């Protein structure tokens, strides 16, 4: 379970919001990275490589990431 927040810090959750904004705290970034890299068939896609790089940058800087749902 990946600890996140839906829209604000007052709405703790697990995973990504399908609609709206998800705040991903630094402590959840290793799990998020594992999820992104676990898809072996798409792991080599340019988009997923770019996402993995961004996750690592946020992890090193101890920053939150923001996920925008559809």
Short mmCIF file of N, CA and C in Angstrom, two decimals:
data_model
loop_
_atom_site.label_atom_id
_atom_site.label_comp_id
_atom_site.label_asym_id
_atom_site.label_seq_id
_atom_site.Cartn_x
_atom_site.Cartn_y
_atom_site.Cartn_z
N UNK A 1 0.85 -1.18 0.00
CA UNK A 1 0.00 0.00 0.00
C UNK A 1 0.89 1.24 0.00
N UNK A 2 0.63 2.12 -0.93
CA UNK A 2 1.39 3.35 -1.07
C UNK A 2 0.62 4.49 -0.40
N UNK A 3 1.20 5.03 0.67
CA UNK A 3 0.57 6.12 1.41
C UNK A 3 0.56 7.37 0.54
N UNK A 4 -0.63 7.97 0.37
CA UNK A 4 -0.79 9.18 -0.43
C UNK A 4 -1.85 10.06 0.22
N UNK A 5 -2.11 11.18 -0.43
CA UNK A 5 -3.19 12.08 -0.02
C UNK A 5 -3.97 12.46 -1.26
N UNK A 6 -5.30 12.42 -1.16
CA UNK A 6 -6.15 12.83 -2.27
C UNK A 6 -6.52 14.30 -2.11
N UNK A 7 -6.07 15.12 -2.99
CA UNK A 7 -6.40 16.54 -3.09
C UNK A 7 -5.78 17.42 -2.00
N UNK A 8 -5.84 17.02 -0.73
CA UNK A 8 -5.28 17.81 0.38
C UNK A 8 -4.71 16.86 1.43
N UNK A 9 -3.95 17.42 2.37
CA UNK A 9 -3.40 16.61 3.46
C UNK A 9 -4.48 16.10 4.40
N UNK A 10 -5.67 16.66 4.33
CA UNK A 10 -6.77 16.22 5.18
C UNK A 10 -7.44 14.94 4.67
N UNK A 11 -6.99 14.44 3.50
CA UNK A 11 -7.59 13.22 2.94
C UNK A 11 -6.53 12.16 2.69
N UNK A 12 -6.02 11.54 3.77
CA UNK A 12 -5.04 10.46 3.58
C UNK A 12 -5.67 9.30 2.82
N UNK A 13 -4.85 8.66 2.01
CA UNK A 13 -5.34 7.56 1.18
C UNK A 13 -4.20 6.60 0.88
N UNK A 14 -4.49 5.62 0.06
CA UNK A 14 -3.50 4.67 -0.45
C UNK A 14 -3.69 4.57 -1.96
N UNK A 15 -2.61 4.71 -2.70
CA UNK A 15 -2.70 4.60 -4.15
C UNK A 15 -2.94 5.95 -4.80
N UNK A 16 -3.32 5.91 -6.07
CA UNK A 16 -3.52 7.12 -6.86
C UNK A 16 -5.00 7.38 -7.10
N UNK A 17 -5.38 8.65 -7.03
CA UNK A 17 -6.77 9.03 -7.33
C UNK A 17 -7.00 8.95 -8.84
N UNK A 18 -8.06 8.30 -9.22
CA UNK A 18 -8.38 8.18 -10.65
C UNK A 18 -8.76 9.55 -11.21
N UNK A 19 -9.58 10.27 -10.46
CA UNK A 19 -9.97 11.63 -10.82
C UNK A 19 -9.40 12.58 -9.79
N UNK A 20 -8.77 13.63 -10.22
CA UNK A 20 -8.26 14.62 -9.29
C UNK A 20 -6.77 14.51 -9.07
N UNK A 21 -6.34 15.05 -7.94
CA UNK A 21 -4.93 15.19 -7.64
C UNK A 21 -4.53 14.25 -6.50
N UNK A 22 -3.37 13.61 -6.65
CA UNK A 22 -2.80 12.79 -5.60
C UNK A 22 -1.46 13.39 -5.21
N UNK A 23 -1.26 13.60 -3.92
CA UNK A 23 0.03 14.02 -3.38
C UNK A 23 0.77 12.77 -2.92
N UNK A 24 1.97 12.57 -3.44
CA UNK A 24 2.77 11.39 -3.10
C UNK A 24 3.93 11.85 -2.24
N UNK A 25 3.93 11.48 -0.94
CA UNK A 25 5.01 11.94 -0.05
C UNK A 25 6.32 11.22 -0.33
N UNK A 26 7.43 11.83 0.08
CA UNK A 26 8.75 11.24 -0.19
C UNK A 26 8.89 9.79 0.28
N UNK A 27 8.29 9.44 1.40
CA UNK A 27 8.44 8.07 1.90
C UNK A 27 7.73 7.03 1.03
N UNK A 28 6.82 7.47 0.16
CA UNK A 28 6.11 6.56 -0.74
C UNK A 28 6.77 6.45 -2.12
N UNK A 29 7.76 7.28 -2.38
CA UNK A 29 8.38 7.27 -3.71
C UNK A 29 9.09 5.96 -4.05
N UNK A 30 9.76 5.28 -3.10
CA UNK A 30 10.35 3.99 -3.47
C UNK A 30 9.31 2.97 -3.94
N UNK A 31 8.15 2.97 -3.30
CA UNK A 31 7.07 2.06 -3.70
C UNK A 31 6.56 2.45 -5.09
N UNK A 32 6.38 3.75 -5.31
CA UNK A 32 5.91 4.24 -6.60
C UNK A 32 6.89 3.84 -7.70
N UNK A 33 8.17 4.00 -7.44
CA UNK A 33 9.19 3.61 -8.42
C UNK A 33 9.13 2.11 -8.71
N UNK A 34 8.97 1.29 -7.67
CA UNK A 34 8.86 -0.16 -7.87
C UNK A 34 7.66 -0.50 -8.75
N UNK A 35 6.56 0.20 -8.53
CA UNK A 35 5.35 -0.05 -9.33
C UNK A 35 5.61 0.31 -10.79
N UNK A 36 6.22 1.46 -11.01
CA UNK A 36 6.50 1.92 -12.38
C UNK A 36 7.43 0.94 -13.09
N UNK A 37 8.45 0.46 -12.38
CA UNK A 37 9.43 -0.43 -13.01
C UNK A 37 8.99 -1.89 -13.07
N UNK A 38 7.89 -2.22 -12.42
CA UNK A 38 7.45 -3.62 -12.38
C UNK A 38 6.79 -4.08 -13.68
N UNK A 39 6.37 -3.16 -14.52
CA UNK A 39 5.74 -3.51 -15.78
C UNK A 39 6.83 -3.84 -16.80
N UNK A 40 7.17 -5.11 -16.90
CA UNK A 40 8.29 -5.54 -17.74
C UNK A 40 8.06 -5.30 -19.22
N UNK A 41 6.82 -5.35 -19.67
CA UNK A 41 6.57 -5.17 -21.09
C UNK A 41 6.69 -3.71 -21.52
N UNK A 42 6.43 -2.78 -20.61
CA UNK A 42 6.49 -1.36 -20.97
C UNK A 42 7.67 -0.66 -20.32
N UNK A 43 8.49 -1.39 -19.56
CA UNK A 43 9.60 -0.79 -18.82
C UNK A 43 10.54 0.01 -19.71
N UNK A 44 10.66 -0.38 -20.97
CA UNK A 44 11.57 0.29 -21.88
C UNK A 44 10.94 1.49 -22.60
N UNK A 45 9.69 1.77 -22.31
CA UNK A 45 9.05 2.91 -22.98
C UNK A 45 9.68 4.21 -22.49
N UNK A 46 9.80 5.14 -23.40
CA UNK A 46 10.44 6.43 -23.09
C UNK A 46 9.70 7.16 -21.97
N UNK A 47 8.37 7.07 -21.97
CA UNK A 47 7.56 7.74 -20.96
C UNK A 47 7.84 7.19 -19.56
N UNK A 48 7.90 5.87 -19.45
CA UNK A 48 8.16 5.27 -18.13
C UNK A 48 9.59 5.53 -17.67
N UNK A 49 10.52 5.57 -18.59
CA UNK A 49 11.90 5.90 -18.23
C UNK A 49 11.96 7.34 -17.70
N UNK A 50 11.28 8.26 -18.38
CA UNK A 50 11.23 9.65 -17.93
C UNK A 50 10.58 9.76 -16.55
N UNK A 51 9.50 9.01 -16.34
CA UNK A 51 8.82 9.02 -15.05
C UNK A 51 9.74 8.48 -13.96
N UNK A 52 10.43 7.39 -14.22
CA UNK A 52 11.36 6.82 -13.24
C UNK A 52 12.45 7.82 -12.87
N UNK A 53 12.95 8.55 -13.84
CA UNK A 53 13.97 9.57 -13.57
C UNK A 53 13.41 10.67 -12.67
N UNK A 54 12.18 11.11 -12.95
CA UNK A 54 11.55 12.14 -12.12
C UNK A 54 11.32 11.65 -10.70
N UNK A 55 10.90 10.41 -10.56
CA UNK A 55 10.69 9.85 -9.22
C UNK A 55 12.01 9.83 -8.46
N UNK A 56 13.08 9.40 -9.10
CA UNK A 56 14.39 9.37 -8.45
C UNK A 56 14.86 10.77 -8.06
N UNK A 57 14.63 11.75 -8.92
CA UNK A 57 15.00 13.13 -8.60
C UNK A 57 14.24 13.63 -7.37
N UNK A 58 12.94 13.37 -7.32
CA UNK A 58 12.13 13.78 -6.18
C UNK A 58 12.58 13.05 -4.91
N UNK A 59 12.90 11.79 -5.06
CA UNK A 59 13.36 10.98 -3.92
C UNK A 59 14.66 11.56 -3.35
N UNK A 60 15.61 11.87 -4.21
CA UNK A 60 16.89 12.42 -3.76
C UNK A 60 16.72 13.79 -3.10
N UNK A 61 15.79 14.58 -3.61
CA UNK A 61 15.55 15.92 -3.07
C UNK A 61 14.58 15.90 -1.88
N UNK A 62 14.05 14.71 -1.56
CA UNK A 62 13.05 14.56 -0.49
C UNK A 62 11.83 15.47 -0.72
N UNK A 63 11.35 15.44 -1.96
CA UNK A 63 10.21 16.25 -2.37
C UNK A 63 8.99 15.38 -2.63
N UNK A 64 7.83 15.99 -2.52
CA UNK A 64 6.58 15.33 -2.90
C UNK A 64 6.47 15.30 -4.41
N UNK A 65 5.68 14.35 -4.92
CA UNK A 65 5.29 14.36 -6.33
C UNK A 65 3.78 14.56 -6.38
N UNK A 66 3.34 15.13 -7.47
CA UNK A 66 1.90 15.33 -7.68
C UNK A 66 1.49 14.53 -8.89
N UNK A 67 0.44 13.72 -8.73
CA UNK A 67 -0.13 12.93 -9.82
C UNK A 67 -1.48 13.54 -10.14
N UNK A 68 -1.68 13.82 -11.44
CA UNK A 68 -2.97 14.35 -11.89
C UNK A 68 -3.74 13.23 -12.56
N UNK A 69 -4.91 12.90 -12.03
CA UNK A 69 -5.74 11.86 -12.63
C UNK A 69 -6.38 12.38 -13.91
N UNK A 70 -7.22 11.53 -14.50
CA UNK A 70 -7.82 11.93 -15.77
C UNK A 70 -9.01 12.84 -15.56
#
